[in-house]
Amino acid sequence: MSEGRNTALFAAALALTTAAVTYDHVAWGVPEPAPAASSAPVARGASPCSAGTPVQSPCAAGAPLKAAPPPPAPMPQAKEGKLPPPPPPAPKPTAEAPRAAPPPPPARLPEGASEAPDLVPDRDP
Amino acid sequence: MSLSASAPTASGGFLPELAVDRSPATVAAAFLLAGFAAIWWLVDLRQATLLLIGGGFGVALYHGSFGFTGAWRRMVVERRGRGMRAQMLMVGVAAIAMMPLIAAGSLGSQPLVGAIAPVGVSVLVGAAIFGLGMQLGGGCGSGTLFTVGGGSTRMLVTLAFFIVGAVIGTAHLPWWLEQPSLPPIGLGTELGLPLAIAVTVAGLAAVALITAVIEKRPHGGLESEPAPRRPGWRWLLVGPWPLVGAGLALALLNIATLLVAGHPWSITYGFGLWGAKIAAAVGVPVETWTFWTWPAQAEALSNSVLADTVSVMDFGLILGAALAASLAGKFAPKAALPLASLVAAAAGGLLMGYGARLSFGCNIGALFSGIASGSLHGWLWFASAFVGSLVGVAARPLFGLDGFKRRQA
């Protein structure tokens, strides 16, 4: 290292900053990561213009986020009498369709075999 | 350790032999690597990657001596525009890549948003205040950080007051936002992507052309980019880098920031956050201030600073600049610090912090990232800050600093 340098001053500044960052991290911690499928606007590591903020919002650092867009206007009500008629109800069957034959009873397991828990039939009625 | 330079060439010669500042270089490199591992472990890989990208910014800024303050002053005092033309190239390259990405809205599962902000009185006034402050402080947002990383004692003072100014700015920003303003205007949305890119590049080219015309009048020609001044490729490691090369590296790193962080490069938001956290720690109820009740700001205030993308990149930038300065053998040189100069540093830092908060960023967050995102507020910021910078150059002699040259009688 060359002579005539302020190295000690910057070493002290580095040590102080490291201590402050460590204290801050211990005091506050990091946010829980958002679920992958979630559309939550603020995820881990989020900053004013970071992940999840709506694209159309002002995103320069510190800029206030634009208010959420208003909900879509309700569909205009069609005038009475102009609605298409509802479909007619399905006609009732005049005769019962022949029922399918009941499935055969499950084959008996060989002696000593075990069944998956979900497939064990309840013993109680 | 010393890196020897070979014999001078006919093209003007190499810089003299240099001695690497080994201890600071080792510490800076160790902190970058340990910081990467720790942040990966404590937060996630994305934040750790952003620390390294910030380190890249620091190296490029330091080795290129890529600053806005000196380049703007050189333009108006010496009529030399090489620095400003490199800045325009940098913004243009970034804009061509970033505007389509921002228009797409996402890349894979990563949402991408631009630095797009309202165009109003707060930007107009804030940028002018910032421009004045950066000439007194001796560096803009990026300039302050990379010179602090390089070991400038004076810029430590500027940074400290920058942080104070940014916190005061967060207290006043809601009032400023009530003043007349247009909504955020994104050129990509208003004009369509192809025309928006064309208009942006044309605007940047026009600025570069104006600087060339102004430079040619007194000098008869344009200042050329000097050849590498170290043998072989050693200049990549120890610098100095050509301005154009540094500008292109910064453009690529800003694109990388957008892809990894989901938003473009920003610096000064971190200063306000650090200041607010310090203020809160000593009992100032900043969490009740309107600014810090906004969702993103409240979230940042109540989380670890390591979870804030801007802060982590700022830390990386300082460490990267420290590494670059040490490799160049220039870390933390002792320099005389007259009181008037320190007063100017403090005043400049305060003005920059306050102005940056009002105008949604500094030369990086508002000018570079704003224009590259296609935001109209970036252009307003540029014009207003340049006017403020002119006032700042005129005011520098009040603090014993160089300003406009006096005309010979």
mmCIF file with all atom_site columns, N, CA and C in Angstrom, chain A residues 18-77:
data_model
loop_
_atom_site.group_PDB
_atom_site.id
_atom_site.type_symbol
_atom_site.label_atom_id
_atom_site.label_alt_id
_atom_site.label_comp_id
_atom_site.label_asym_id
_atom_site.label_entity_id
_atom_site.label_seq_id
_atom_site.pdbx_PDB_ins_code
_atom_site.Cartn_x
_atom_site.Cartn_y
_atom_site.Cartn_z
_atom_site.occupancy
_atom_site.B_iso_or_equiv
_atom_site.pdbx_formal_charge
_atom_site.auth_seq_id
_atom_site.auth_comp_id
_atom_site.auth_asym_id
_atom_site.auth_atom_id
_atom_site.pdbx_PDB_model_num
ATOM 1   N N  . THR A 1 18 ? -20.753 -1.985  7.859   1.00 0.00 ? 18 THR A N  1
ATOM 2   C CA . THR A 1 18 ? -21.046 -3.411  7.970   1.00 0.00 ? 18 THR A CA 1
ATOM 3   C C  . THR A 1 18 ? -21.839 -3.690  9.242   1.00 0.00 ? 18 THR A C  1
ATOM 4   N N  . ALA A 1 19 ? -21.432 -3.045  10.328  1.00 0.00 ? 19 ALA A N  1
ATOM 5   C CA . ALA A 1 19 ? -22.152 -3.237  11.592  1.00 0.00 ? 19 ALA A CA 1
ATOM 6   C C  . ALA A 1 19 ? -23.590 -2.733  11.480  1.00 0.00 ? 19 ALA A C  1
ATOM 7   N N  . ALA A 1 20 ? -23.760 -1.580  10.832  1.00 0.00 ? 20 ALA A N  1
ATOM 8   C CA . ALA A 1 20 ? -25.110 -1.013  10.697  1.00 0.00 ? 20 ALA A CA 1
ATOM 9   C C  . ALA A 1 20 ? -26.000 -1.905  9.838   1.00 0.00 ? 20 ALA A C  1
ATOM 10  N N  . VAL A 1 21 ? -25.457 -2.425  8.760   1.00 0.00 ? 21 VAL A N  1
ATOM 11  C CA . VAL A 1 21 ? -26.248 -3.295  7.881   1.00 0.00 ? 21 VAL A CA 1
ATOM 12  C C  . VAL A 1 21 ? -26.610 -4.588  8.604   1.00 0.00 ? 21 VAL A C  1
ATOM 13  N N  . THR A 1 22 ? -25.665 -5.114  9.366   1.00 0.00 ? 22 THR A N  1
ATOM 14  C CA . THR A 1 22 ? -25.931 -6.341  10.117  1.00 0.00 ? 22 THR A CA 1
ATOM 15  C C  . THR A 1 22 ? -27.029 -6.111  11.152  1.00 0.00 ? 22 THR A C  1
ATOM 16  N N  . TYR A 1 23 ? -26.923 -4.990  11.880  1.00 0.00 ? 23 TYR A N  1
ATOM 17  C CA . TYR A 1 23 ? -27.952 -4.664  12.879  1.00 0.00 ? 23 TYR A CA 1
ATOM 18  C C  . TYR A 1 23 ? -29.322 -4.527  12.210  1.00 0.00 ? 23 TYR A C  1
ATOM 19  N N  . ASP A 1 24 ? -29.338 -3.827  11.077  1.00 0.00 ? 24 ASP A N  1
ATOM 20  C CA . ASP A 1 24 ? -30.609 -3.606  10.372  1.00 0.00 ? 24 ASP A CA 1
ATOM 21  C C  . ASP A 1 24 ? -31.208 -4.936  9.915   1.00 0.00 ? 24 ASP A C  1
ATOM 22  N N  . HIS A 1 25 ? -30.341 -5.808  9.425   1.00 0.00 ? 25 HIS A N  1
ATOM 23  C CA . HIS A 1 25 ? -30.850 -7.089  8.928   1.00 0.00 ? 25 HIS A CA 1
ATOM 24  C C  . HIS A 1 25 ? -31.413 -7.927  10.072  1.00 0.00 ? 25 HIS A C  1
ATOM 25  N N  . VAL A 1 26 ? -30.697 -7.932  11.191  1.00 0.00 ? 26 VAL A N  1
ATOM 26  C CA . VAL A 1 26 ? -31.174 -8.708  12.336  1.00 0.00 ? 26 VAL A CA 1
ATOM 27  C C  . VAL A 1 26 ? -32.471 -8.108  12.878  1.00 0.00 ? 26 VAL A C  1
ATOM 28  N N  . ALA A 1 27 ? -32.540 -6.778  12.876  1.00 0.00 ? 27 ALA A N  1
ATOM 29  C CA . ALA A 1 27 ? -33.718 -6.111  13.448  1.00 0.00 ? 27 ALA A CA 1
ATOM 30  C C  . ALA A 1 27 ? -34.967 -6.294  12.594  1.00 0.00 ? 27 ALA A C  1
ATOM 31  N N  . TRP A 1 28 ? -34.807 -6.277  11.278  1.00 0.00 ? 28 TRP A N  1
ATOM 32  C CA . TRP A 1 28 ? -35.975 -6.273  10.400  1.00 0.00 ? 28 TRP A CA 1
ATOM 33  C C  . TRP A 1 28 ? -36.190 -7.575  9.639   1.00 0.00 ? 28 TRP A C  1
ATOM 34  N N  . GLY A 1 29 ? -35.112 -8.229  9.237   1.00 0.00 ? 29 GLY A N  1
ATOM 35  C CA . GLY A 1 29 ? -35.262 -9.465  8.474   1.00 0.00 ? 29 GLY A CA 1
ATOM 36  C C  . GLY A 1 29 ? -35.760 -9.197  7.065   1.00 0.00 ? 29 GLY A C  1
ATOM 37  N N  . VAL A 1 30 ? -35.926 -10.279 6.347   1.00 0.00 ? 30 VAL A N  1
ATOM 38  C CA . VAL A 1 30 ? -36.388 -10.154 4.956   1.00 0.00 ? 30 VAL A CA 1
ATOM 39  C C  . VAL A 1 30 ? -37.829 -10.623 4.880   1.00 0.00 ? 30 VAL A C  1
ATOM 40  N N  . PRO A 1 31 ? -38.598 -10.087 3.946   1.00 0.00 ? 31 PRO A N  1
ATOM 41  C CA . PRO A 1 31 ? -39.997 -10.512 3.831   1.00 0.00 ? 31 PRO A CA 1
ATOM 42  C C  . PRO A 1 31 ? -40.088 -11.938 3.337   1.00 0.00 ? 31 PRO A C  1
ATOM 43  N N  . GLU A 1 32 ? -41.182 -12.563 3.708   1.00 0.00 ? 32 GLU A N  1
ATOM 44  C CA . GLU A 1 32 ? -41.422 -13.910 3.205   1.00 0.00 ? 32 GLU A CA 1
ATOM 45  C C  . GLU A 1 32 ? -41.614 -13.864 1.700   1.00 0.00 ? 32 GLU A C  1
ATOM 46  N N  . PRO A 1 33 ? -41.055 -14.814 0.976   1.00 0.00 ? 33 PRO A N  1
ATOM 47  C CA . PRO A 1 33 ? -41.274 -14.814 -0.467  1.00 0.00 ? 33 PRO A CA 1
ATOM 48  C C  . PRO A 1 33 ? -42.735 -15.047 -0.796  1.00 0.00 ? 33 PRO A C  1
ATOM 49  N N  . ALA A 1 34 ? -43.187 -14.332 -1.809  1.00 0.00 ? 34 ALA A N  1
ATOM 50  C CA . ALA A 1 34 ? -44.581 -14.490 -2.212  1.00 0.00 ? 34 ALA A CA 1
ATOM 51  C C  . ALA A 1 34 ? -44.773 -15.849 -2.874  1.00 0.00 ? 34 ALA A C  1
ATOM 52  N N  . PRO A 1 35 ? -45.962 -16.448 -2.701  1.00 0.00 ? 35 PRO A N  1
ATOM 53  C CA . PRO A 1 35 ? -46.219 -17.712 -3.398  1.00 0.00 ? 35 PRO A CA 1
ATOM 54  C C  . PRO A 1 35 ? -46.058 -17.529 -4.899  1.00 0.00 ? 35 PRO A C  1
ATOM 55  N N  . ALA A 1 36 ? -45.623 -18.583 -5.551  1.00 0.00 ? 36 ALA A N  1
ATOM 56  C CA . ALA A 1 36 ? -45.335 -18.477 -6.979  1.00 0.00 ? 36 ALA A CA 1
ATOM 57  C C  . ALA A 1 36 ? -46.546 -18.051 -7.785  1.00 0.00 ? 36 ALA A C  1
ATOM 58  N N  . ALA A 1 37 ? -47.698 -18.548 -7.418  1.00 0.00 ? 37 ALA A N  1
ATOM 59  C CA . ALA A 1 37 ? -48.881 -18.262 -8.233  1.00 0.00 ? 37 ALA A CA 1
ATOM 60  C C  . ALA A 1 37 ? -49.552 -16.967 -7.818  1.00 0.00 ? 37 ALA A C  1
ATOM 61  N N  . SER A 1 38 ? -49.040 -16.343 -6.757  1.00 0.00 ? 38 SER A N  1
ATOM 62  C CA . SER A 1 38 ? -49.700 -15.140 -6.257  1.00 0.00 ? 38 SER A CA 1
ATOM 63  C C  . SER A 1 38 ? -49.417 -13.942 -7.152  1.00 0.00 ? 38 SER A C  1
ATOM 64  N N  . SER A 1 39 ? -50.342 -13.026 -7.184  1.00 0.00 ? 39 SER A N  1
ATOM 65  C CA . SER A 1 39 ? -50.116 -11.797 -7.934  1.00 0.00 ? 39 SER A CA 1
ATOM 66  C C  . SER A 1 39 ? -49.911 -10.643 -6.984  1.00 0.00 ? 39 SER A C  1
ATOM 67  N N  . ALA A 1 40 ? -49.455 -10.958 -5.769  1.00 0.00 ? 40 ALA A N  1
ATOM 68  C CA . ALA A 1 40 ? -49.204 -9.891  -4.786  1.00 0.00 ? 40 ALA A CA 1
ATOM 69  C C  . ALA A 1 40 ? -48.212 -8.899  -5.354  1.00 0.00 ? 40 ALA A C  1
ATOM 70  N N  . PRO A 1 41 ? -48.464 -7.600  -5.152  1.00 0.00 ? 41 PRO A N  1
ATOM 71  C CA . PRO A 1 41 ? -47.628 -6.605  -5.809  1.00 0.00 ? 41 PRO A CA 1
ATOM 72  C C  . PRO A 1 41 ? -46.243 -6.475  -5.219  1.00 0.00 ? 41 PRO A C  1
ATOM 73  N N  . VAL A 1 42 ? -46.042 -6.838  -4.000  1.00 0.00 ? 42 VAL A N  1
ATOM 74  C CA . VAL A 1 42 ? -44.733 -6.638  -3.394  1.00 0.00 ? 42 VAL A CA 1
ATOM 75  C C  . VAL A 1 42 ? -44.178 -7.993  -2.987  1.00 0.00 ? 42 VAL A C  1
ATOM 76  N N  . ALA A 1 43 ? -43.087 -8.362  -3.608  1.00 0.00 ? 43 ALA A N  1
ATOM 77  C CA . ALA A 1 43 ? -42.453 -9.626  -3.279  1.00 0.00 ? 43 ALA A CA 1
ATOM 78  C C  . ALA A 1 43 ? -41.122 -9.350  -2.622  1.00 0.00 ? 43 ALA A C  1
ATOM 79  N N  . ARG A 1 44 ? -40.427 -10.390 -2.274  1.00 0.00 ? 44 ARG A N  1
ATOM 80  C CA . ARG A 1 44 ? -39.111 -10.244 -1.638  1.00 0.00 ? 44 ARG A CA 1
ATOM 81  C C  . ARG A 1 44 ? -38.209 -9.392  -2.513  1.00 0.00 ? 44 ARG A C  1
ATOM 82  N N  . GLY A 1 45 ? -37.544 -8.481  -1.892  1.00 0.00 ? 45 GLY A N  1
ATOM 83  C CA . GLY A 1 45 ? -36.608 -7.658  -2.636  1.00 0.00 ? 45 GLY A CA 1
ATOM 84  C C  . GLY A 1 45 ? -37.276 -6.542  -3.399  1.00 0.00 ? 45 GLY A C  1
ATOM 85  N N  . ALA A 1 46 ? -38.545 -6.333  -3.142  1.00 0.00 ? 46 ALA A N  1
ATOM 86  C CA . ALA A 1 46 ? -39.249 -5.331  -3.928  1.00 0.00 ? 46 ALA A CA 1
ATOM 87  C C  . ALA A 1 46 ? -38.741 -3.946  -3.599  1.00 0.00 ? 46 ALA A C  1
ATOM 88  N N  . SER A 1 47 ? -38.680 -3.100  -4.572  1.00 0.00 ? 47 SER A N  1
ATOM 89  C CA . SER A 1 47 ? -38.381 -1.698  -4.372  1.00 0.00 ? 47 SER A CA 1
ATOM 90  C C  . SER A 1 47 ? -39.392 -0.928  -5.193  1.00 0.00 ? 47 SER A C  1
ATOM 91  N N  . PRO A 1 48 ? -39.348 0.380   -5.150  1.00 0.00 ? 48 PRO A N  1
ATOM 92  C CA . PRO A 1 48 ? -40.448 1.146   -5.724  1.00 0.00 ? 48 PRO A CA 1
ATOM 93  C C  . PRO A 1 48 ? -40.828 0.712   -7.125  1.00 0.00 ? 48 PRO A C  1
ATOM 94  N N  . CYS A 1 49 ? -39.886 0.350   -7.925  1.00 0.00 ? 49 CYS A N  1
ATOM 95  C CA . CYS A 1 49 ? -40.297 -0.054  -9.267  1.00 0.00 ? 49 CYS A CA 1
ATOM 96  C C  . CYS A 1 49 ? -39.974 -1.501  -9.529  1.00 0.00 ? 49 CYS A C  1
ATOM 97  N N  . SER A 1 50 ? -40.103 -2.321  -8.553  1.00 0.00 ? 50 SER A N  1
ATOM 98  C CA . SER A 1 50 ? -39.648 -3.675  -8.817  1.00 0.00 ? 50 SER A CA 1
ATOM 99  C C  . SER A 1 50 ? -40.787 -4.643  -9.021  1.00 0.00 ? 50 SER A C  1
ATOM 100 N N  . ALA A 1 51 ? -40.426 -5.880  -8.950  1.00 0.00 ? 51 ALA A N  1
ATOM 101 C CA . ALA A 1 51 ? -41.285 -6.967  -9.401  1.00 0.00 ? 51 ALA A CA 1
ATOM 102 C C  . ALA A 1 51 ? -42.707 -6.849  -8.885  1.00 0.00 ? 51 ALA A C  1
ATOM 103 N N  . GLY A 1 52 ? -43.603 -7.058  -9.769  1.00 0.00 ? 52 GLY A N  1
ATOM 104 C CA . GLY A 1 52 ? -44.985 -7.158  -9.366  1.00 0.00 ? 52 GLY A CA 1
ATOM 105 C C  . GLY A 1 52 ? -45.783 -5.887  -9.473  1.00 0.00 ? 52 GLY A C  1
ATOM 106 N N  . THR A 1 53 ? -45.109 -4.747  -9.519  1.00 0.00 ? 53 THR A N  1
ATOM 107 C CA . THR A 1 53 ? -45.890 -3.522  -9.656  1.00 0.00 ? 53 THR A CA 1
ATOM 108 C C  . THR A 1 53 ? -46.471 -3.474  -11.052 1.00 0.00 ? 53 THR A C  1
ATOM 109 N N  . PRO A 1 54 ? -47.647 -2.903  -11.179 1.00 0.00 ? 54 PRO A N  1
ATOM 110 C CA . PRO A 1 54 ? -48.259 -2.870  -12.505 1.00 0.00 ? 54 PRO A CA 1
ATOM 111 C C  . PRO A 1 54 ? -47.375 -2.136  -13.496 1.00 0.00 ? 54 PRO A C  1
ATOM 112 N N  . VAL A 1 55 ? -47.316 -2.644  -14.691 1.00 0.00 ? 55 VAL A N  1
ATOM 113 C CA . VAL A 1 55 ? -46.418 -2.069  -15.686 1.00 0.00 ? 55 VAL A CA 1
ATOM 114 C C  . VAL A 1 55 ? -46.746 -0.614  -15.957 1.00 0.00 ? 55 VAL A C  1
ATOM 115 N N  . GLN A 1 56 ? -48.022 -0.286  -15.893 1.00 0.00 ? 56 GLN A N  1
ATOM 116 C CA . GLN A 1 56 ? -48.394 1.076   -16.280 1.00 0.00 ? 56 GLN A CA 1
ATOM 117 C C  . GLN A 1 56 ? -48.187 2.073   -15.149 1.00 0.00 ? 56 GLN A C  1
ATOM 118 N N  . SER A 1 57 ? -47.764 1.590   -13.985 1.00 0.00 ? 57 SER A N  1
ATOM 119 C CA . SER A 1 57 ? -47.606 2.522   -12.874 1.00 0.00 ? 57 SER A CA 1
ATOM 120 C C  . SER A 1 57 ? -46.282 3.259   -12.987 1.00 0.00 ? 57 SER A C  1
ATOM 121 N N  . PRO A 1 58 ? -46.199 4.477   -12.467 1.00 0.00 ? 58 PRO A N  1
ATOM 122 C CA . PRO A 1 58 ? -44.930 5.190   -12.495 1.00 0.00 ? 58 PRO A CA 1
ATOM 123 C C  . PRO A 1 58 ? -43.940 4.443   -11.622 1.00 0.00 ? 58 PRO A C  1
ATOM 124 N N  . CYS A 1 59 ? -42.795 4.220   -12.124 1.00 0.00 ? 59 CYS A N  1
ATOM 125 C CA . CYS A 1 59 ? -41.915 3.300   -11.439 1.00 0.00 ? 59 CYS A CA 1
ATOM 126 C C  . CYS A 1 59 ? -40.588 3.919   -11.076 1.00 0.00 ? 59 CYS A C  1
ATOM 127 N N  . ALA A 1 60 ? -40.374 5.183   -11.408 1.00 0.00 ? 60 ALA A N  1
ATOM 128 C CA . ALA A 1 60 ? -39.115 5.794   -10.990 1.00 0.00 ? 60 ALA A CA 1
ATOM 129 C C  . ALA A 1 60 ? -39.043 5.729   -9.480  1.00 0.00 ? 60 ALA A C  1
ATOM 130 N N  . ALA A 1 61 ? -37.862 5.515   -8.978  1.00 0.00 ? 61 ALA A N  1
ATOM 131 C CA . ALA A 1 61 ? -37.714 5.274   -7.548  1.00 0.00 ? 61 ALA A CA 1
ATOM 132 C C  . ALA A 1 61 ? -38.363 6.368   -6.734  1.00 0.00 ? 61 ALA A C  1
ATOM 133 N N  . GLY A 1 62 ? -39.226 5.977   -5.843  1.00 0.00 ? 62 GLY A N  1
ATOM 134 C CA . GLY A 1 62 ? -39.861 6.937   -4.967  1.00 0.00 ? 62 GLY A CA 1
ATOM 135 C C  . GLY A 1 62 ? -41.108 7.558   -5.528  1.00 0.00 ? 62 GLY A C  1
ATOM 136 N N  . ALA A 1 63 ? -41.373 7.278   -6.790  1.00 0.00 ? 63 ALA A N  1
ATOM 137 C CA . ALA A 1 63 ? -42.590 7.830   -7.361  1.00 0.00 ? 63 ALA A CA 1
ATOM 138 C C  . ALA A 1 63 ? -43.786 7.140   -6.739  1.00 0.00 ? 63 ALA A C  1
ATOM 139 N N  . PRO A 1 64 ? -44.839 7.890   -6.457  1.00 0.00 ? 64 PRO A N  1
ATOM 140 C CA . PRO A 1 64 ? -46.006 7.239   -5.873  1.00 0.00 ? 64 PRO A CA 1
ATOM 141 C C  . PRO A 1 64 ? -46.631 6.309   -6.893  1.00 0.00 ? 64 PRO A C  1
ATOM 142 N N  . LEU A 1 65 ? -47.042 5.190   -6.435  1.00 0.00 ? 65 LEU A N  1
ATOM 143 C CA . LEU A 1 65 ? -47.698 4.273   -7.357  1.00 0.00 ? 65 LEU A CA 1
ATOM 144 C C  . LEU A 1 65 ? -49.056 4.826   -7.727  1.00 0.00 ? 65 LEU A C  1
ATOM 145 N N  . LYS A 1 66 ? -49.384 4.648   -8.979  1.00 0.00 ? 66 LYS A N  1
ATOM 146 C CA . LYS A 1 66 ? -50.681 5.107   -9.449  1.00 0.00 ? 66 LYS A CA 1
ATOM 147 C C  . LYS A 1 66 ? -51.766 4.306   -8.727  1.00 0.00 ? 66 LYS A C  1
ATOM 148 N N  . ALA A 1 67 ? -52.844 4.960   -8.425  1.00 0.00 ? 67 ALA A N  1
ATOM 149 C CA . ALA A 1 67 ? -53.926 4.264   -7.754  1.00 0.00 ? 67 ALA A CA 1
ATOM 150 C C  . ALA A 1 67 ? -54.414 3.109   -8.626  1.00 0.00 ? 67 ALA A C  1
ATOM 151 N N  . ALA A 1 68 ? -54.905 2.104   -7.949  1.00 0.00 ? 68 ALA A N  1
ATOM 152 C CA . ALA A 1 68 ? -55.381 0.942   -8.692  1.00 0.00 ? 68 ALA A CA 1
ATOM 153 C C  . ALA A 1 68 ? -56.477 1.370   -9.659  1.00 0.00 ? 68 ALA A C  1
ATOM 154 N N  . PRO A 1 69 ? -56.509 0.783   -10.832 1.00 0.00 ? 69 PRO A N  1
ATOM 155 C CA . PRO A 1 69 ? -57.538 1.182   -11.791 1.00 0.00 ? 69 PRO A CA 1
ATOM 156 C C  . PRO A 1 69 ? -58.913 0.849   -11.258 1.00 0.00 ? 69 PRO A C  1
ATOM 157 N N  . PRO A 1 70 ? -59.897 1.674   -11.612 1.00 0.00 ? 70 PRO A N  1
ATOM 158 C CA . PRO A 1 70 ? -61.245 1.406   -11.115 1.00 0.00 ? 70 PRO A CA 1
ATOM 159 C C  . PRO A 1 70 ? -61.765 0.087   -11.663 1.00 0.00 ? 70 PRO A C  1
ATOM 160 N N  . PRO A 1 71 ? -62.666 -0.511  -10.928 1.00 0.00 ? 71 PRO A N  1
ATOM 161 C CA . PRO A 1 71 ? -63.208 -1.777  -11.428 1.00 0.00 ? 71 PRO A CA 1
ATOM 162 C C  . PRO A 1 71 ? -63.942 -1.539  -12.735 1.00 0.00 ? 71 PRO A C  1
ATOM 163 N N  . PRO A 1 72 ? -64.020 -2.533  -13.567 1.00 0.00 ? 72 PRO A N  1
ATOM 164 C CA . PRO A 1 72 ? -64.705 -2.345  -14.851 1.00 0.00 ? 72 PRO A CA 1
ATOM 165 C C  . PRO A 1 72 ? -66.170 -1.990  -14.643 1.00 0.00 ? 72 PRO A C  1
ATOM 166 N N  . ALA A 1 73 ? -66.628 -1.108  -15.506 1.00 0.00 ? 73 ALA A N  1
ATOM 167 C CA . ALA A 1 73 ? -68.019 -0.678  -15.394 1.00 0.00 ? 73 ALA A CA 1
ATOM 168 C C  . ALA A 1 73 ? -68.936 -1.878  -15.617 1.00 0.00 ? 73 ALA A C  1
ATOM 169 N N  . PRO A 1 74 ? -70.054 -1.875  -14.912 1.00 0.00 ? 74 PRO A N  1
ATOM 170 C CA . PRO A 1 74 ? -70.968 -3.006  -15.101 1.00 0.00 ? 74 PRO A CA 1
ATOM 171 C C  . PRO A 1 74 ? -71.485 -3.033  -16.533 1.00 0.00 ? 74 PRO A C  1
ATOM 172 N N  . MET A 1 75 ? -71.773 -4.223  -16.990 1.00 0.00 ? 75 MET A N  1
ATOM 173 C CA . MET A 1 75 ? -72.305 -4.362  -18.349 1.00 0.00 ? 75 MET A CA 1
ATOM 174 C C  . MET A 1 75 ? -73.627 -3.615  -18.438 1.00 0.00 ? 75 MET A C  1
ATOM 175 N N  . PRO A 1 76 ? -73.805 -2.868  -19.498 1.00 0.00 ? 76 PRO A N  1
ATOM 176 C CA . PRO A 1 76 ? -75.087 -2.163  -19.625 1.00 0.00 ? 76 PRO A CA 1
ATOM 177 C C  . PRO A 1 76 ? -76.242 -3.149  -19.688 1.00 0.00 ? 76 PRO A C  1
ATOM 178 N N  . GLN A 1 77 ? -77.280 -2.771  -18.963 1.00 0.00 ? 77 GLN A N  1
ATOM 179 C CA . GLN A 1 77 ? -78.458 -3.641  -18.950 1.00 0.00 ? 77 GLN A CA 1
ATOM 180 C C  . GLN A 1 77 ? -79.186 -3.535  -20.287 1.00 0.00 ? 77 GLN A C  1
#
